[in-house]
Amino acid sequence: MIKKDQLYEGKAKKVFQTANPELLIVSYKDDATAFNGLKKGTISGKGAINNRMSNLLMQRLQESGIPTHFVAELNARETLVKRVSIVPLEVVIRNIAAGSFSKRYGVEEGRIFPTPTIEFSYKNDALGDPLMAESHATALNLATPAEIECIKSYSFAINDILKAFWLKCGITLVDFKLEFGRLADGSIVLADEISPDTCRLWDTKTGEKLDKDRFRRDLGGAEDAYAEVMNRLTSHI
Ligand code: TMP
């Protein structure tokens, strides 16, 4: 599949058109940002790792009945995906308190929840991706009530599948962010990526952070952490 015009450049990926209007090529960058783009840097090797990891995880989800945008991995950094119209909601599932949850509610990081939580943010950089109630999302026509129900049930199912998989790798899935899109027929599929950029992954034994928090919080060792997660994934998938 040949790359044609660039359609869009995001903070971590570029998206290209192809000869087929229903297919796009995503190209993963090593660029890393945090705090809505205020902090900028590079995590060398990240693009290739996130490309591979996201594809392997999406294929596993697909096998478990979760529809995704994944079509085929083209090379180290590039993947062919179905063209979707992105639902402008960021969906965050949490198993353990961390990050903005801990800050907002004054709870220590590491507190395990009795059941997973779900929250939505309005995907809008200009507004800083504000947290959003379900009824606000439907009021603004960002998604229909039926679409929100579908997104919620896919998100909790994805959590069950990924949590169990990462546990086999000695990794605790603390929280993660998902994005969904609509295909031409209106059906909802998982889109964007699943990677250490979009998940909090802690070493189950030591509690060491193996994700983008190493970059966000200037902990150092982000490259090694991404490589470690990738190694564990490939030996367990
Ligand atoms: P938070 O605790 O900062 O709200 O993040 C929750 C999860 O969502 C965490 O795994 C990181 C991920 N995330 C993204 O993928 N993109 C973002 O822009 C933000 C803020 C968080």
PDB file of C-alpha atoms and ligand atoms in Angstrom:
ATOM      1  CA  MET A   1       0.000   0.000   0.000  1.00  0.00           C
ATOM      2  CA  ILE A   2       1.479   3.357  -1.081  1.00  0.00           C
ATOM      3  CA  LYS A   3       1.390   6.404   1.177  1.00  0.00           C
ATOM      4  CA  LYS A   4      -0.246   9.437  -0.400  1.00  0.00           C
ATOM      5  CA  ASP A   5      -0.910  12.906   1.048  1.00  0.00           C
ATOM      6  CA  GLN A   6      -0.437  13.483   4.759  1.00  0.00           C
ATOM      7  CA  LEU A   7      -3.865  13.972   6.278  1.00  0.00           C
ATOM      8  CA  TYR A   8      -2.881  14.942   9.792  1.00  0.00           C
ATOM      9  CA  GLU A   9       0.091  15.191  12.139  1.00  0.00           C
ATOM     10  CA  GLY A  10      -0.575  14.599  15.814  1.00  0.00           C
ATOM     11  CA  LYS A  11       1.781  14.711  18.783  1.00  0.00           C
ATOM     12  CA  ALA A  12       2.916  11.087  18.458  1.00  0.00           C
ATOM     13  CA  LYS A  13       1.725   9.969  15.011  1.00  0.00           C
ATOM     14  CA  LYS A  14       1.230  11.073  11.426  1.00  0.00           C
ATOM     15  CA  VAL A  15      -1.684   9.876   9.314  1.00  0.00           C
ATOM     16  CA  PHE A  16      -1.525   9.444   5.521  1.00  0.00           C
ATOM     17  CA  GLN A  17      -4.132   8.777   2.871  1.00  0.00           C
ATOM     18  CA  THR A  18      -3.840   5.745   0.603  1.00  0.00           C
ATOM     19  CA  ALA A  19      -5.307   4.928  -2.822  1.00  0.00           C
ATOM     20  CA  ASN A  20      -8.199   3.280  -0.973  1.00  0.00           C
ATOM     21  CA  PRO A  21     -10.447   5.944   0.632  1.00  0.00           C
ATOM     22  CA  GLU A  22     -11.403   3.499   3.396  1.00  0.00           C
ATOM     23  CA  LEU A  23      -7.806   2.856   4.498  1.00  0.00           C
ATOM     24  CA  LEU A  24      -5.173   5.104   6.086  1.00  0.00           C
ATOM     25  CA  ILE A  25      -1.529   4.650   7.058  1.00  0.00           C
ATOM     26  CA  VAL A  26      -0.467   5.619  10.573  1.00  0.00           C
ATOM     27  CA  SER A  27       3.215   6.412  11.144  1.00  0.00           C
ATOM     28  CA  TYR A  28       4.468   6.385  14.738  1.00  0.00           C
ATOM     29  CA  LYS A  29       7.008   9.043  15.819  1.00  0.00           C
ATOM     30  CA  ASP A  30       9.597   9.011  18.609  1.00  0.00           C
ATOM     31  CA  ASP A  31       8.291  12.425  19.742  1.00  0.00           C
ATOM     32  CA  ALA A  32       6.862  12.549  23.239  1.00  0.00           C
ATOM     33  CA  THR A  33       4.774  15.327  24.756  1.00  0.00           C
ATOM     34  CA  ALA A  34       3.057  15.822  28.081  1.00  0.00           C
ATOM     35  CA  PHE A  35       0.760  18.361  29.739  1.00  0.00           C
ATOM     36  CA  ASN A  36      -1.092  19.117  26.505  1.00  0.00           C
ATOM     37  CA  GLY A  37       2.113  19.599  24.535  1.00  0.00           C
ATOM     38  CA  LEU A  38       3.823  21.951  27.038  1.00  0.00           C
ATOM     39  CA  LYS A  39       6.619  19.445  27.666  1.00  0.00           C
ATOM     40  CA  LYS A  40       8.330  18.115  24.556  1.00  0.00           C
ATOM     41  CA  GLY A  41      11.016  15.499  24.041  1.00  0.00           C
ATOM     42  CA  THR A  42      12.008  12.304  22.321  1.00  0.00           C
ATOM     43  CA  ILE A  43      11.935   8.725  23.498  1.00  0.00           C
ATOM     44  CA  SER A  44      14.270   7.053  21.093  1.00  0.00           C
ATOM     45  CA  GLY A  45      12.854   3.831  19.622  1.00  0.00           C
ATOM     46  CA  LYS A  46       9.349   4.603  20.940  1.00  0.00           C
ATOM     47  CA  GLY A  47       7.671   4.845  17.517  1.00  0.00           C
ATOM     48  CA  ALA A  48       8.642   1.316  16.482  1.00  0.00           C
ATOM     49  CA  ILE A  49       7.800  -0.138  19.908  1.00  0.00           C
ATOM     50  CA  ASN A  50       4.378   1.526  20.108  1.00  0.00           C
ATOM     51  CA  ASN A  51       3.562   0.489  16.543  1.00  0.00           C
ATOM     52  CA  ARG A  52       4.349  -3.189  17.202  1.00  0.00           C
ATOM     53  CA  MET A  53       2.864  -3.298  20.683  1.00  0.00           C
ATOM     54  CA  SER A  54      -0.378  -1.611  19.736  1.00  0.00           C
ATOM     55  CA  ASN A  55      -0.785  -3.933  16.752  1.00  0.00           C
ATOM     56  CA  LEU A  56      -0.154  -7.098  18.793  1.00  0.00           C
ATOM     57  CA  LEU A  57      -2.592  -5.987  21.498  1.00  0.00           C
ATOM     58  CA  MET A  58      -5.259  -4.934  19.010  1.00  0.00           C
ATOM     59  CA  GLN A  59      -4.992  -8.301  17.241  1.00  0.00           C
ATOM     60  CA  ARG A  60      -5.456 -10.050  20.575  1.00  0.00           C
ATOM     61  CA  LEU A  61      -8.505  -7.883  21.344  1.00  0.00           C
ATOM     62  CA  GLN A  62      -9.883  -8.547  17.873  1.00  0.00           C
ATOM     63  CA  GLU A  63      -9.586 -12.316  18.517  1.00  0.00           C
ATOM     64  CA  SER A  64     -11.597 -11.762  21.700  1.00  0.00           C
ATOM     65  CA  GLY A  65     -14.413 -10.063  19.797  1.00  0.00           C
ATOM     66  CA  ILE A  66     -13.504  -6.369  20.168  1.00  0.00           C
ATOM     67  CA  PRO A  67     -13.565  -4.697  16.733  1.00  0.00           C
ATOM     68  CA  THR A  68     -10.526  -2.474  16.040  1.00  0.00           C
ATOM     69  CA  HIS A  69      -9.202  -0.269  13.248  1.00  0.00           C
ATOM     70  CA  PHE A  70      -6.143  -2.535  12.726  1.00  0.00           C
ATOM     71  CA  VAL A  71      -5.632  -3.955   9.215  1.00  0.00           C
ATOM     72  CA  ALA A  72      -1.933  -4.805   8.717  1.00  0.00           C
ATOM     73  CA  GLU A  73       1.505  -3.811   9.970  1.00  0.00           C
ATOM     74  CA  LEU A  74       3.448  -2.416   6.995  1.00  0.00           C
ATOM     75  CA  ASN A  75       6.899  -1.874   8.505  1.00  0.00           C
ATOM     76  CA  ALA A  76       8.620  -0.978  11.797  1.00  0.00           C
ATOM     77  CA  ARG A  77       6.791   2.334  12.200  1.00  0.00           C
ATOM     78  CA  GLU A  78       3.791   2.130   9.900  1.00  0.00           C
ATOM     79  CA  THR A  79       0.422   0.404  10.047  1.00  0.00           C
ATOM     80  CA  LEU A  80      -2.533   0.214   7.708  1.00  0.00           C
ATOM     81  CA  VAL A  81      -5.781   1.009   9.529  1.00  0.00           C
ATOM     82  CA  LYS A  82      -9.445   1.409   8.651  1.00  0.00           C
ATOM     83  CA  ARG A  83     -10.478   5.011   8.175  1.00  0.00           C
ATOM     84  CA  VAL A  84     -12.742   6.085  11.020  1.00  0.00           C
ATOM     85  CA  SER A  85     -14.302   9.272  12.179  1.00  0.00           C
ATOM     86  CA  ILE A  86     -12.944   9.623  15.703  1.00  0.00           C
ATOM     87  CA  VAL A  87     -15.500  10.003  18.499  1.00  0.00           C
ATOM     88  CA  PRO A  88     -14.057  13.086  20.250  1.00  0.00           C
ATOM     89  CA  LEU A  89     -13.966  11.448  23.679  1.00  0.00           C
ATOM     90  CA  GLU A  90     -10.946  10.129  25.552  1.00  0.00           C
ATOM     91  CA  VAL A  91     -12.016   7.160  27.636  1.00  0.00           C
ATOM     92  CA  VAL A  92      -9.942   6.386  30.737  1.00  0.00           C
ATOM     93  CA  ILE A  93     -10.296   3.153  32.680  1.00  0.00           C
ATOM     94  CA  ARG A  94      -8.600   2.921  36.073  1.00  0.00           C
ATOM     95  CA  ASN A  95      -7.900  -0.116  38.259  1.00  0.00           C
ATOM     96  CA  ILE A  96      -5.627   1.673  40.735  1.00  0.00           C
ATOM     97  CA  ALA A  97      -5.438   5.339  41.785  1.00  0.00           C
ATOM     98  CA  ALA A  98      -2.698   7.333  40.033  1.00  0.00           C
ATOM     99  CA  GLY A  99      -2.081  10.503  38.040  1.00  0.00           C
ATOM    100  CA  SER A 100      -4.926  12.994  37.702  1.00  0.00           C
ATOM    101  CA  PHE A 101      -7.281  10.826  39.803  1.00  0.00           C
ATOM    102  CA  SER A 102      -4.919  10.901  42.798  1.00  0.00           C
ATOM    103  CA  LYS A 103      -4.397  14.637  42.374  1.00  0.00           C
ATOM    104  CA  ARG A 104      -8.104  15.485  41.970  1.00  0.00           C
ATOM    105  CA  TYR A 105      -9.323  13.468  44.960  1.00  0.00           C
ATOM    106  CA  GLY A 106      -6.232  13.664  47.198  1.00  0.00           C
ATOM    107  CA  VAL A 107      -5.718   9.888  47.262  1.00  0.00           C
ATOM    108  CA  GLU A 108      -2.332   8.193  47.406  1.00  0.00           C
ATOM    109  CA  GLU A 109      -1.117   6.552  44.180  1.00  0.00           C
ATOM    110  CA  GLY A 110      -1.389   2.782  44.365  1.00  0.00           C
ATOM    111  CA  ARG A 111      -4.780   2.470  46.092  1.00  0.00           C
ATOM    112  CA  ILE A 112      -6.558  -0.477  44.460  1.00  0.00           C
ATOM    113  CA  PHE A 113     -10.212   0.089  43.535  1.00  0.00           C
ATOM    114  CA  PRO A 114     -12.836  -2.572  44.343  1.00  0.00           C
ATOM    115  CA  THR A 115     -14.078  -2.275  40.740  1.00  0.00           C
ATOM    116  CA  PRO A 116     -12.626  -0.421  37.738  1.00  0.00           C
ATOM    117  CA  THR A 117     -13.692   3.176  37.055  1.00  0.00           C
ATOM    118  CA  ILE A 118     -14.464   4.838  33.734  1.00  0.00           C
ATOM    119  CA  GLU A 119     -14.314   8.511  32.822  1.00  0.00           C
ATOM    120  CA  PHE A 120     -14.650  10.574  29.669  1.00  0.00           C
ATOM    121  CA  SER A 121     -12.806  13.695  28.550  1.00  0.00           C
ATOM    122  CA  TYR A 122     -13.692  15.934  25.637  1.00  0.00           C
ATOM    123  CA  LYS A 123     -10.906  15.411  23.071  1.00  0.00           C
ATOM    124  CA  ASN A 124     -10.178  19.075  22.449  1.00  0.00           C
ATOM    125  CA  ASP A 125      -6.604  20.372  22.832  1.00  0.00           C
ATOM    126  CA  ALA A 126      -7.698  24.034  22.793  1.00  0.00           C
ATOM    127  CA  LEU A 127      -9.815  23.385  25.903  1.00  0.00           C
ATOM    128  CA  GLY A 128      -7.205  21.093  27.515  1.00  0.00           C
ATOM    129  CA  ASP A 129      -9.280  17.891  27.139  1.00  0.00           C
ATOM    130  CA  PRO A 130     -11.736  18.697  29.977  1.00  0.00           C
ATOM    131  CA  LEU A 131     -13.373  15.912  31.951  1.00  0.00           C
ATOM    132  CA  MET A 132     -16.925  15.381  30.717  1.00  0.00           C
ATOM    133  CA  ALA A 133     -20.105  13.759  32.041  1.00  0.00           C
ATOM    134  CA  GLU A 134     -21.857  11.276  29.742  1.00  0.00           C
ATOM    135  CA  SER A 135     -24.916  13.536  29.520  1.00  0.00           C
ATOM    136  CA  HIS A 136     -22.685  16.426  28.412  1.00  0.00           C
ATOM    137  CA  ALA A 137     -21.238  14.269  25.624  1.00  0.00           C
ATOM    138  CA  THR A 138     -24.728  13.431  24.385  1.00  0.00           C
ATOM    139  CA  ALA A 139     -25.924  17.053  24.858  1.00  0.00           C
ATOM    140  CA  LEU A 140     -23.116  18.190  22.544  1.00  0.00           C
ATOM    141  CA  ASN A 141     -23.874  15.362  20.081  1.00  0.00           C
ATOM    142  CA  LEU A 142     -20.357  13.953  20.454  1.00  0.00           C
ATOM    143  CA  ALA A 143     -21.888  10.474  20.642  1.00  0.00           C
ATOM    144  CA  THR A 144     -25.357   8.966  20.925  1.00  0.00           C
ATOM    145  CA  PRO A 145     -26.476   7.263  24.155  1.00  0.00           C
ATOM    146  CA  ALA A 146     -26.273   3.909  22.321  1.00  0.00           C
ATOM    147  CA  GLU A 147     -22.704   4.662  21.192  1.00  0.00           C
ATOM    148  CA  ILE A 148     -21.701   5.578  24.756  1.00  0.00           C
ATOM    149  CA  GLU A 149     -23.155   2.292  26.053  1.00  0.00           C
ATOM    150  CA  CYS A 150     -21.214   0.403  23.362  1.00  0.00           C
ATOM    151  CA  ILE A 151     -17.975   2.284  24.171  1.00  0.00           C
ATOM    152  CA  LYS A 152     -18.413   1.561  27.888  1.00  0.00           C
ATOM    153  CA  SER A 153     -18.977  -2.136  27.388  1.00  0.00           C
ATOM    154  CA  TYR A 154     -15.999  -2.456  24.996  1.00  0.00           C
ATOM    155  CA  SER A 155     -13.789  -0.467  27.403  1.00  0.00           C
ATOM    156  CA  PHE A 156     -14.502  -2.679  30.431  1.00  0.00           C
ATOM    157  CA  ALA A 157     -14.072  -5.813  28.286  1.00  0.00           C
ATOM    158  CA  ILE A 158     -10.738  -4.471  26.999  1.00  0.00           C
ATOM    159  CA  ASN A 159      -9.674  -3.858  30.602  1.00  0.00           C
ATOM    160  CA  ASP A 160     -10.437  -7.477  31.571  1.00  0.00           C
ATOM    161  CA  ILE A 161      -8.465  -8.824  28.588  1.00  0.00           C
ATOM    162  CA  LEU A 162      -5.471  -6.489  28.935  1.00  0.00           C
ATOM    163  CA  LYS A 163      -5.270  -6.744  32.736  1.00  0.00           C
ATOM    164  CA  ALA A 164      -5.080 -10.546  32.529  1.00  0.00           C
ATOM    165  CA  PHE A 165      -2.542 -10.423  29.703  1.00  0.00           C
ATOM    166  CA  TRP A 166      -0.214  -7.905  31.396  1.00  0.00           C
ATOM    167  CA  LEU A 167      -0.392  -9.876  34.638  1.00  0.00           C
ATOM    168  CA  LYS A 168       1.140 -12.873  32.818  1.00  0.00           C
ATOM    169  CA  CYS A 169       4.002 -10.532  31.862  1.00  0.00           C
ATOM    170  CA  GLY A 170       4.534  -9.499  35.506  1.00  0.00           C
ATOM    171  CA  ILE A 171       3.002  -6.091  34.778  1.00  0.00           C
ATOM    172  CA  THR A 172       0.113  -4.413  36.611  1.00  0.00           C
ATOM    173  CA  LEU A 173      -2.273  -2.459  34.388  1.00  0.00           C
ATOM    174  CA  VAL A 174      -2.961   0.629  36.522  1.00  0.00           C
ATOM    175  CA  ASP A 175      -4.974   2.706  34.030  1.00  0.00           C
ATOM    176  CA  PHE A 176      -5.193   3.501  30.325  1.00  0.00           C
ATOM    177  CA  LYS A 177      -6.802   5.759  27.750  1.00  0.00           C
ATOM    178  CA  LEU A 178      -8.773   4.575  24.726  1.00  0.00           C
ATOM    179  CA  GLU A 179     -10.224   6.276  21.679  1.00  0.00           C
ATOM    180  CA  PHE A 180     -12.976   4.916  19.467  1.00  0.00           C
ATOM    181  CA  GLY A 181     -14.060   5.686  15.922  1.00  0.00           C
ATOM    182  CA  ARG A 182     -17.021   5.130  13.617  1.00  0.00           C
ATOM    183  CA  LEU A 183     -16.662   3.152  10.408  1.00  0.00           C
ATOM    184  CA  ALA A 184     -18.599   4.208   7.292  1.00  0.00           C
ATOM    185  CA  ASP A 185     -21.480   1.921   8.367  1.00  0.00           C
ATOM    186  CA  GLY A 186     -21.674   3.727  11.737  1.00  0.00           C
ATOM    187  CA  SER A 187     -20.315   0.836  13.802  1.00  0.00           C
ATOM    188  CA  ILE A 188     -17.898   1.603  16.649  1.00  0.00           C
ATOM    189  CA  VAL A 189     -14.327   0.253  16.596  1.00  0.00           C
ATOM    190  CA  LEU A 190     -11.319   0.741  18.859  1.00  0.00           C
ATOM    191  CA  ALA A 191      -8.886   3.210  17.242  1.00  0.00           C
ATOM    192  CA  ASP A 192      -5.731   5.188  18.144  1.00  0.00           C
ATOM    193  CA  GLU A 193      -3.133   3.088  20.036  1.00  0.00           C
ATOM    194  CA  ILE A 194      -2.490   1.003  23.138  1.00  0.00           C
ATOM    195  CA  SER A 195       1.087   1.503  24.320  1.00  0.00           C
ATOM    196  CA  PRO A 196       3.166   2.741  27.262  1.00  0.00           C
ATOM    197  CA  ASP A 197       2.233   6.249  26.018  1.00  0.00           C
ATOM    198  CA  THR A 198      -1.421   5.566  26.801  1.00  0.00           C
ATOM    199  CA  CYS A 199      -1.269   3.072  29.711  1.00  0.00           C
ATOM    200  CA  ARG A 200       0.234   3.116  33.183  1.00  0.00           C
ATOM    201  CA  LEU A 201       2.162  -0.127  33.538  1.00  0.00           C
ATOM    202  CA  TRP A 202       3.883  -0.987  36.826  1.00  0.00           C
ATOM    203  CA  ASP A 203       6.238  -3.897  37.440  1.00  0.00           C
ATOM    204  CA  THR A 204       4.100  -6.187  39.603  1.00  0.00           C
ATOM    205  CA  LYS A 205       7.007  -7.218  41.874  1.00  0.00           C
ATOM    206  CA  THR A 206       8.906  -3.961  42.323  1.00  0.00           C
ATOM    207  CA  GLY A 207       6.255  -1.332  41.517  1.00  0.00           C
ATOM    208  CA  GLU A 208       8.672   0.291  39.085  1.00  0.00           C
ATOM    209  CA  LYS A 209       6.999   2.517  36.491  1.00  0.00           C
ATOM    210  CA  LEU A 210       7.382   1.103  32.971  1.00  0.00           C
ATOM    211  CA  ASP A 211       5.503   3.755  30.991  1.00  0.00           C
ATOM    212  CA  LYS A 212       5.405   7.378  29.864  1.00  0.00           C
ATOM    213  CA  ASP A 213       5.314   8.640  33.462  1.00  0.00           C
ATOM    214  CA  ARG A 214       9.116   8.187  33.296  1.00  0.00           C
ATOM    215  CA  PHE A 215       9.099  11.006  30.738  1.00  0.00           C
ATOM    216  CA  ARG A 216       6.242  13.063  32.258  1.00  0.00           C
ATOM    217  CA  ARG A 217       7.890  13.032  35.686  1.00  0.00           C
ATOM    218  CA  ASP A 218      11.545  13.225  34.549  1.00  0.00           C
ATOM    219  CA  LEU A 219      12.361   9.870  36.134  1.00  0.00           C
ATOM    220  CA  GLY A 220      14.832   8.887  33.378  1.00  0.00           C
ATOM    221  CA  GLY A 221      15.086   5.484  31.750  1.00  0.00           C
ATOM    222  CA  ALA A 222      12.015   5.814  29.495  1.00  0.00           C
ATOM    223  CA  GLU A 223      13.751   4.058  26.571  1.00  0.00           C
ATOM    224  CA  ASP A 224      14.720   1.092  28.763  1.00  0.00           C
ATOM    225  CA  ALA A 225      11.229   0.884  30.264  1.00  0.00           C
ATOM    226  CA  TYR A 226       9.543   0.786  26.834  1.00  0.00           C
ATOM    227  CA  ALA A 227      12.012  -1.887  25.654  1.00  0.00           C
ATOM    228  CA  GLU A 228      11.409  -3.930  28.822  1.00  0.00           C
ATOM    229  CA  VAL A 229       7.623  -3.865  28.335  1.00  0.00           C
ATOM    230  CA  MET A 230       8.049  -4.857  24.681  1.00  0.00           C
ATOM    231  CA  ASN A 231      10.340  -7.774  25.629  1.00  0.00           C
ATOM    232  CA  ARG A 232       7.905  -9.088  28.181  1.00  0.00           C
ATOM    233  CA  LEU A 233       5.006  -8.743  25.762  1.00  0.00           C
ATOM    234  CA  THR A 234       6.720 -10.630  22.934  1.00  0.00           C
ATOM    235  CA  SER A 235       7.678 -13.484  25.222  1.00  0.00           C
ATOM    236  CA  HIS A 236       4.076 -13.900  26.434  1.00  0.00           C
ATOM    237  CA  ILE A 237       1.872 -13.119  23.430  1.00  0.00           C
TER     238      ILE A 237
HETATM  239  P1  TMP B   1      -4.320  10.750  33.944  1.00  0.00           P
HETATM  240  O1  TMP B   1      -4.155  10.106  35.282  1.00  0.00           O
HETATM  241  O2  TMP B   1      -3.281  11.802  33.662  1.00  0.00           O
HETATM  242  O3  TMP B   1      -5.705  11.257  33.725  1.00  0.00           O
HETATM  243  O4  TMP B   1      -4.072   9.613  32.834  1.00  0.00           O
HETATM  244  C1  TMP B   1      -4.850   8.440  32.803  1.00  0.00           C
HETATM  245  C2  TMP B   1      -4.315   7.519  31.726  1.00  0.00           C
HETATM  246  O5  TMP B   1      -4.509   8.064  30.433  1.00  0.00           O
HETATM  247  C3  TMP B   1      -2.824   7.218  31.823  1.00  0.00           C
HETATM  248  O6  TMP B   1      -2.630   5.838  31.550  1.00  0.00           O
HETATM  249  C4  TMP B   1      -2.192   8.033  30.730  1.00  0.00           C
HETATM  250  C5  TMP B   1      -3.285   8.169  29.711  1.00  0.00           C
HETATM  251  N1  TMP B   1      -3.277   9.467  29.036  1.00  0.00           N
HETATM  252  C6  TMP B   1      -3.156   9.522  27.660  1.00  0.00           C
HETATM  253  O7  TMP B   1      -3.019   8.504  26.991  1.00  0.00           O
HETATM  254  N2  TMP B   1      -3.184  10.753  27.065  1.00  0.00           N
HETATM  255  C7  TMP B   1      -3.337  11.907  27.749  1.00  0.00           C
HETATM  256  O8  TMP B   1      -3.349  12.990  27.156  1.00  0.00           O
HETATM  257  C8  TMP B   1      -3.474  11.833  29.180  1.00  0.00           C
HETATM  258  C9  TMP B   1      -3.641  13.085  29.996  1.00  0.00           C
HETATM  259  C10 TMP B   1      -3.449  10.588  29.783  1.00  0.00           C
END
